[in-house]
Amino acid sequence: MHSLFNLTLNLSRAGSVACVQSLPVDPTRPTLLLLSPVGTQCFYMKNAALFLISRFNLIILESDAVLSYATATAPTPSEGIADFYRQLCAALPEGMQVDALVGYCSSAPVALLAGAQGACRALLLLNGAYFLPGDAIAKSQYERDVERMMQSIPLGNWAQVYEAVRLLHANSRYAPSDYRYQQVRPLREVEAFRQYLIFLNHLKTLEITHAAQAVETPTLVWCGGNDGYTDTASSKYVATWLAHAELVEDPVGQHHDFVDGHEPLYQAMTAFLNRHAPRAAR
């Protein structure tokens, strides 16, 4: 019986990094690394994990841990992300390696950068929020609103912006113990809000097109036709630069399908991973 446990990985330069891992590790199974979106914690991914745990070894890591190291120690976020993943792979138990990397929402560009470094054998980008520069690629109203909030960091008025945003979410019905609270956590906690915007500003500097061109692994790009948070245009744009992309637009797909227990998405992910699994793990 496989279960999820809170563990700590000791990385050579990044130090102790908290994560969630499924145990016991089954060497005959592929290992999936799930990246939680910026501003969220590992348990936000629990519904996906509870479905996938029957087929895969799982590691859940917070994007904030990656970006905290990457933005503090390297000349560019891209270099820092690459360095973090090299350390992560070296810190895994002997014989264990990341076979597939899953990025969802704002963790999709982080996963894309890692995939460009050859960090996995398969890449899954789900309802990605890529913060592409300019207005040539269509954006949702939510994406435009977040980009306006991001501007408060260089302008120095983020605290005032937080007070205005907090009032909009003051009556959220989700308690902090509810995984859905993670959807509004960066907008309800002042320090989380500031860090959220800082990290998103760093993501906006990433060279997404260059990273996508460097990815050599099979990549599932999934977007939902009813996603009110991220416009499908950015996922479609990224897919055009990937050499081995499988683009799927679910016409009834919602933004939170991955974290809300949407089994058709999990089944599509499993089918994709089975097609691209190492031969010994099939």
mmCIF file of N, CA and C in Angstrom, residues 48 51-52 102-104 124-127 220-224 248 250 253-273:
data_model
loop_
_atom_site.group_PDB
_atom_site.id
_atom_site.type_symbol
_atom_site.label_atom_id
_atom_site.label_comp_id
_atom_site.label_asym_id
_atom_site.label_seq_id
_atom_site.Cartn_x
_atom_site.Cartn_y
_atom_site.Cartn_z
ATOM 1 N N ALA A 48 -4.773 14.943 -7.259
ATOM 2 C CA ALA A 48 -4.015 14.351 -8.356
ATOM 3 C C ALA A 48 -3.122 13.228 -7.836
ATOM 4 N N PHE A 51 -4.850 9.899 -7.095
ATOM 5 C CA PHE A 51 -5.170 9.119 -8.290
ATOM 6 C C PHE A 51 -3.909 8.492 -8.888
ATOM 7 N N LEU A 52 -2.854 9.275 -8.995
ATOM 8 C CA LEU A 52 -1.645 8.828 -9.688
ATOM 9 C C LEU A 52 -0.812 7.856 -8.860
ATOM 10 N N VAL A 102 5.694 17.290 -14.078
ATOM 11 C CA VAL A 102 4.361 17.846 -14.294
ATOM 12 C C VAL A 102 4.322 19.283 -13.777
ATOM 13 N N GLY A 103 4.049 20.229 -14.685
ATOM 14 C CA GLY A 103 3.870 21.624 -14.308
ATOM 15 C C GLY A 103 2.437 22.037 -14.553
ATOM 16 N N TYR A 104 1.848 22.719 -13.588
ATOM 17 C CA TYR A 104 0.441 23.132 -13.685
ATOM 18 C C TYR A 104 0.336 24.622 -13.377
ATOM 19 N N LEU A 124 4.863 17.245 -18.862
ATOM 20 C CA LEU A 124 3.433 17.517 -18.935
ATOM 21 C C LEU A 124 3.181 18.940 -18.463
ATOM 22 N N LEU A 125 2.594 19.763 -19.328
ATOM 23 C CA LEU A 125 2.317 21.167 -19.035
ATOM 24 C C LEU A 125 0.801 21.354 -19.082
ATOM 25 N N LEU A 126 0.202 21.607 -17.922
ATOM 26 C CA LEU A 126 -1.253 21.601 -17.797
ATOM 27 C C LEU A 126 -1.777 22.998 -17.491
ATOM 28 N N ASN A 127 -2.631 23.527 -18.386
ATOM 29 C CA ASN A 127 -3.230 24.847 -18.170
ATOM 30 C C ASN A 127 -2.169 25.869 -17.753
ATOM 31 N N LEU A 220 3.283 16.675 -23.231
ATOM 32 C CA LEU A 220 1.832 16.840 -23.292
ATOM 33 C C LEU A 220 1.502 18.265 -22.884
ATOM 34 N N VAL A 221 0.869 19.003 -23.778
ATOM 35 C CA VAL A 221 0.406 20.357 -23.478
ATOM 36 C C VAL A 221 -1.115 20.300 -23.420
ATOM 37 N N TRP A 222 -1.650 20.489 -22.240
ATOM 38 C CA TRP A 222 -3.092 20.338 -22.016
ATOM 39 C C TRP A 222 -3.680 21.689 -21.645
ATOM 40 N N CYS A 223 -4.781 22.054 -22.294
ATOM 41 C CA CYS A 223 -5.465 23.288 -21.928
ATOM 42 C C CYS A 223 -6.976 23.063 -21.987
ATOM 43 N N GLY A 224 -7.703 23.842 -21.203
ATOM 44 C CA GLY A 224 -9.146 23.672 -21.099
ATOM 45 C C GLY A 224 -9.896 24.788 -21.800
ATOM 46 N N VAL A 248 -3.445 19.043 -26.501
ATOM 47 C CA VAL A 248 -4.820 18.612 -26.290
ATOM 48 C C VAL A 248 -5.600 19.775 -25.698
ATOM 49 N N ASP A 250 -9.153 20.367 -24.182
ATOM 50 C CA ASP A 250 -10.405 19.774 -23.711
ATOM 51 C C ASP A 250 -11.497 20.838 -23.835
ATOM 52 N N GLY A 253 -12.890 21.623 -20.553
ATOM 53 C CA GLY A 253 -11.919 21.644 -19.461
ATOM 54 C C GLY A 253 -11.932 22.938 -18.672
ATOM 55 N N GLN A 254 -11.797 22.811 -17.358
ATOM 56 C CA GLN A 254 -11.736 23.949 -16.436
ATOM 57 C C GLN A 254 -10.307 24.108 -15.919
ATOM 58 N N HIS A 255 -10.016 25.284 -15.388
ATOM 59 C CA HIS A 255 -8.648 25.546 -14.936
ATOM 60 C C HIS A 255 -8.226 24.626 -13.795
ATOM 61 N N HIS A 256 -9.138 24.318 -12.884
ATOM 62 C CA HIS A 256 -8.764 23.573 -11.683
ATOM 63 C C HIS A 256 -8.981 22.065 -11.812
ATOM 64 N N ASP A 257 -9.164 21.569 -13.034
ATOM 65 C CA ASP A 257 -9.402 20.132 -13.205
ATOM 66 C C ASP A 257 -8.299 19.290 -12.590
ATOM 67 N N PHE A 258 -7.047 19.718 -12.732
ATOM 68 C CA PHE A 258 -5.931 18.917 -12.243
ATOM 69 C C PHE A 258 -5.963 18.764 -10.730
ATOM 70 N N VAL A 259 -6.378 19.790 -10.018
ATOM 71 C CA VAL A 259 -6.377 19.719 -8.551
ATOM 72 C C VAL A 259 -7.741 19.341 -7.983
ATOM 73 N N ASP A 260 -8.774 19.350 -8.818
ATOM 74 C CA ASP A 260 -10.129 19.071 -8.327
ATOM 75 C C ASP A 260 -10.571 17.626 -8.527
ATOM 76 N N GLY A 261 -9.664 16.760 -8.980
ATOM 77 C CA GLY A 261 -10.018 15.352 -9.098
ATOM 78 C C GLY A 261 -10.704 15.003 -10.399
ATOM 79 N N HIS A 262 -10.346 15.665 -11.492
ATOM 80 C CA HIS A 262 -10.987 15.438 -12.787
ATOM 81 C C HIS A 262 -10.362 14.205 -13.444
ATOM 82 N N GLU A 263 -11.011 13.077 -13.332
ATOM 83 C CA GLU A 263 -10.416 11.816 -13.759
ATOM 84 C C GLU A 263 -10.100 11.752 -15.252
ATOM 85 N N PRO A 264 -10.919 12.324 -16.139
ATOM 86 C CA PRO A 264 -10.532 12.265 -17.563
ATOM 87 C C PRO A 264 -9.149 12.859 -17.835
ATOM 88 N N LEU A 265 -8.795 13.925 -17.120
ATOM 89 C CA LEU A 265 -7.450 14.489 -17.289
ATOM 90 C C LEU A 265 -6.399 13.518 -16.760
ATOM 91 N N TYR A 266 -6.619 12.940 -15.587
ATOM 92 C CA TYR A 266 -5.656 11.998 -15.023
ATOM 93 C C TYR A 266 -5.474 10.788 -15.947
ATOM 94 N N GLN A 267 -6.583 10.333 -16.536
ATOM 95 C CA GLN A 267 -6.491 9.188 -17.444
ATOM 96 C C GLN A 267 -5.710 9.545 -18.701
ATOM 97 N N ALA A 268 -5.901 10.778 -19.201
ATOM 98 C CA ALA A 268 -5.132 11.227 -20.373
ATOM 99 C C ALA A 268 -3.653 11.332 -20.031
ATOM 100 N N MET A 269 -3.342 11.830 -18.827
ATOM 101 C CA MET A 269 -1.956 11.896 -18.393
ATOM 102 C C MET A 269 -1.338 10.507 -18.309
ATOM 103 N N THR A 270 -2.090 9.572 -17.722
ATOM 104 C CA THR A 270 -1.588 8.208 -17.568
ATOM 105 C C THR A 270 -1.344 7.558 -18.922
ATOM 106 N N ALA A 271 -2.271 7.768 -19.869
ATOM 107 C CA ALA A 271 -2.103 7.195 -21.212
ATOM 108 C C ALA A 271 -0.857 7.774 -21.891
ATOM 109 N N PHE A 272 -0.664 9.084 -21.757
ATOM 110 C CA PHE A 272 0.517 9.729 -22.331
ATOM 111 C C PHE A 272 1.796 9.157 -21.711
ATOM 112 N N LEU A 273 1.806 9.037 -20.400
ATOM 113 C CA LEU A 273 3.000 8.540 -19.714
ATOM 114 C C LEU A 273 3.262 7.076 -20.061
#
